[in-house]
Coordinates of C-alpha atoms in Angstrom, one line a residue:
M1 CA -7.9 -5.0 46.3
G2 CA -11.5 -5.2 47.2
Y3 CA -14.4 -6.9 45.5
I4 CA -15.7 -3.6 44.1
E5 CA -12.4 -2.6 42.5
E6 CA -12.1 -6.1 41.0
E7 CA -15.6 -5.9 39.5
Q8 CA -14.8 -2.5 38.1
K9 CA -11.7 -3.8 36.4
N10 CA -13.6 -6.7 35.0
A11 CA -16.3 -4.4 33.7
E12 CA -13.7 -2.1 32.1
Y13 CA -12.0 -5.1 30.6
E14 CA -15.3 -6.4 29.1
R15 CA -16.0 -2.9 27.6
A16 CA -12.5 -2.7 26.1
R17 CA -12.7 -6.2 24.7
K18 CA -16.0 -5.5 23.1
R19 CA -14.6 -2.2 21.7
A20 CA -11.6 -4.1 20.3
M21 CA -13.8 -6.7 18.7
Y22 CA -16.0 -4.0 17.2
L23 CA -13.0 -2.2 15.7
L24 CA -11.5 -5.5 14.4
S25 CA -14.8 -6.6 12.8
S26 CA -14.7 -3.7 10.3
R27 CA -11.0 -3.8 9.4
D28 CA -7.5 -5.0 10.4
Y29 CA -5.3 -3.0 12.8
S30 CA -1.7 -3.2 13.8
V31 CA -1.0 -3.8 17.5
K32 CA 0.2 -0.2 17.8
A33 CA -2.9 1.3 16.1
L34 CA -5.3 -0.8 18.2
R35 CA -3.4 0.1 21.4
E36 CA -3.7 3.8 20.5
K37 CA -7.5 3.4 20.0
L38 CA -8.0 1.6 23.3
L39 CA -5.8 4.0 25.3
K40 CA -8.2 6.9 24.5
N41 CA -10.8 5.3 26.7
Y42 CA -9.2 2.6 28.9
T43 CA -6.3 2.3 31.2
P44 CA -2.9 1.0 29.9
E45 CA -3.3 -2.2 32.0
T46 CA -6.7 -3.0 30.5
S47 CA -5.6 -2.1 27.0
E48 CA -2.6 -4.4 27.2
R49 CA -4.7 -7.2 28.6
V50 CA -7.1 -6.9 25.7
I51 CA -4.3 -6.7 23.1
D52 CA -2.7 -9.8 24.6
D53 CA -6.0 -11.6 24.3
M54 CA -6.7 -10.4 20.7
T55 CA -3.2 -11.5 19.7
R56 CA -3.5 -14.9 21.5
Y57 CA -6.8 -15.6 19.8
G58 CA -5.5 -14.6 16.3
F59 CA -7.6 -11.5 15.8
L60 CA -4.5 -9.3 15.9
D61 CA -1.5 -10.3 13.8
D62 CA 1.0 -7.6 12.7
E63 CA 2.7 -10.0 10.3
N64 CA -0.5 -10.9 8.4
Y65 CA -1.7 -7.3 8.6
G66 CA 1.7 -6.1 7.1
K67 CA 1.4 -8.5 4.2
K68 CA -2.2 -7.5 3.4
L69 CA -1.4 -3.8 3.7
A70 CA 1.7 -4.1 1.5
A71 CA -0.3 -5.9 -1.2
S72 CA -3.1 -3.3 -1.0
L73 CA -0.6 -0.4 -1.3
I74 CA 1.6 -1.9 -4.0
K75 CA -0.9 -3.7 -6.2
G76 CA -4.1 -2.0 -5.2
K77 CA -3.1 1.7 -4.9
K78 CA -0.1 1.3 -7.2
Y79 CA 2.3 3.0 -4.7
G80 CA 6.0 2.8 -5.1
L81 CA 8.3 1.3 -2.4
Y82 CA 9.0 4.6 -0.6
R83 CA 5.3 5.6 -0.3
A84 CA 4.3 2.1 0.8
K85 CA 7.0 2.1 3.5
T86 CA 5.8 5.5 4.7
E87 CA 2.2 4.4 4.8
M88 CA 2.9 1.2 6.6
K89 CA 5.0 3.0 9.3
R90 CA 2.2 5.5 9.7
K91 CA -0.2 2.6 10.3
G92 CA 2.0 1.3 13.1
V93 CA 3.6 -1.7 11.4
P94 CA 7.0 -2.6 12.9
Q95 CA 10.0 -2.0 10.6
S96 CA 11.0 -5.7 10.5
I97 CA 7.6 -6.6 9.2
I98 CA 7.6 -3.8 6.7
D99 CA 10.9 -5.0 5.3
D100 CA 9.7 -8.6 5.1
A101 CA 6.3 -7.7 3.5
L102 CA 7.8 -5.3 0.9
G103 CA 10.8 -7.7 0.3
E104 CA 8.4 -10.0 -1.5
Y105 CA 8.1 -7.5 -4.3
E106 CA 11.0 -7.4 -6.8
A107 CA 12.4 -4.4 -8.7
D108 CA 10.8 -5.8 -11.9
D109 CA 7.4 -5.8 -10.2
Y110 CA 7.7 -2.1 -9.5
L111 CA 9.0 -1.4 -13.0
E112 CA 6.2 -3.2 -14.7
Q113 CA 3.6 -1.6 -12.5
L114 CA 5.2 1.8 -13.2
K115 CA 5.2 1.2 -16.9
T116 CA 1.5 0.2 -16.8
L117 CA 0.7 3.3 -14.7
I118 CA 2.5 5.5 -17.2
R119 CA 0.7 4.0 -20.2
K120 CA -2.7 4.3 -18.4
K121 CA -2.5 7.7 -17.0
Y122 CA 0.5 9.7 -18.3
L123 CA 1.2 8.4 -21.9
D124 CA 0.0 11.6 -23.6
K125 CA 2.0 13.8 -21.2
I126 CA 5.4 12.2 -21.5
Y127 CA 6.1 13.4 -25.0
D128 CA 6.8 17.1 -24.1
T129 CA 9.2 18.4 -21.5
D130 CA 6.6 20.1 -19.2
G131 CA 4.3 17.1 -19.3
R132 CA 7.2 14.8 -18.5
R133 CA 8.2 16.9 -15.5
K134 CA 4.7 16.9 -14.2
T135 CA 4.5 13.1 -14.7
V136 CA 7.8 12.6 -12.8
N137 CA 6.6 14.7 -10.0
A138 CA 3.3 12.8 -9.7
L139 CA 5.1 9.5 -9.7
V140 CA 7.5 10.7 -7.1
R141 CA 4.5 11.5 -4.9
R142 CA 3.3 8.0 -5.4
G143 CA 6.6 6.8 -3.9
F144 CA 8.7 5.8 -6.9
G145 CA 12.4 6.8 -7.2
F146 CA 13.8 9.0 -9.9
T147 CA 15.9 6.2 -11.3
E148 CA 12.9 3.8 -11.6
I149 CA 10.8 6.6 -13.2
K150 CA 13.5 7.5 -15.7
K151 CA 14.0 3.9 -16.7
A152 CA 10.2 3.3 -17.0
V153 CA 9.6 6.4 -19.1
L154 CA 12.4 5.6 -21.5
E155 CA 11.2 2.0 -21.9
V156 CA 7.6 3.1 -22.5
L157 CA 8.8 5.7 -25.1
K158 CA 10.9 3.0 -26.8
E159 CA 8.0 0.5 -26.8
E160 CA 5.6 3.1 -28.1
A161 CA 8.0 4.0 -30.9
E162 CA 8.4 0.3 -31.8
D163 CA 4.6 -0.1 -31.8
E164 CA 4.3 2.9 -34.2
D165 CA 7.0 1.5 -36.5
E166 CA 5.2 -1.9 -36.6
E167 CA 1.9 -0.1 -37.4
E168 CA 3.5 1.8 -40.2
D169 CA 5.1 -1.3 -41.6
E170 CA 1.7 -3.1 -41.6
E171 CA 0.1 -0.1 -43.3
E172 CA 2.8 -0.1 -46.0
D173 CA 2.3 -3.9 -46.5
E174 CA -1.4 -3.4 -46.8
Y175 CA -0.9 -0.6 -49.3
D176 CA 1.6 -2.7 -51.3
T177 CA -0.8 -5.6 -51.6
R178 CA -3.6 -3.4 -52.9
N179 CA -1.5 -2.0 -55.7

């Protein structure tokens, strides 16, 4: 290889490295996603060299990215397990990292999150059949399973009924003390 070819390779590497740094400065990427971005404009050899460097220097870390993405999807966007898995796969996170990152969340976490979501957005809709069906469909699209949804809806209905009973008891006690 001649001097000119070597200089061209070095120049392409520098452009690719700068592009990768620019992309990583605005948000995190998985190795796969960054590779796809770089391959649009650079050779596979140059792209792999840049990815190796970014990984070695700690700018690119699939495990850390997977954990952050899982937290964002589960806690931030309030997605269920299935939707979170799908989104993480779509973003290029390896399956083993997806399993580890989502394994940190327990079934109780999803149930509590689901109950909170139902109370916040769907409480007035779960009392009639049509509204409940629409609610279930919306929650399925968010990535929750039917079993989880049914359990959460029943628990919310039960808790709401208990709250109403307590309020009625308090009103009766208040009425009795006035008379």
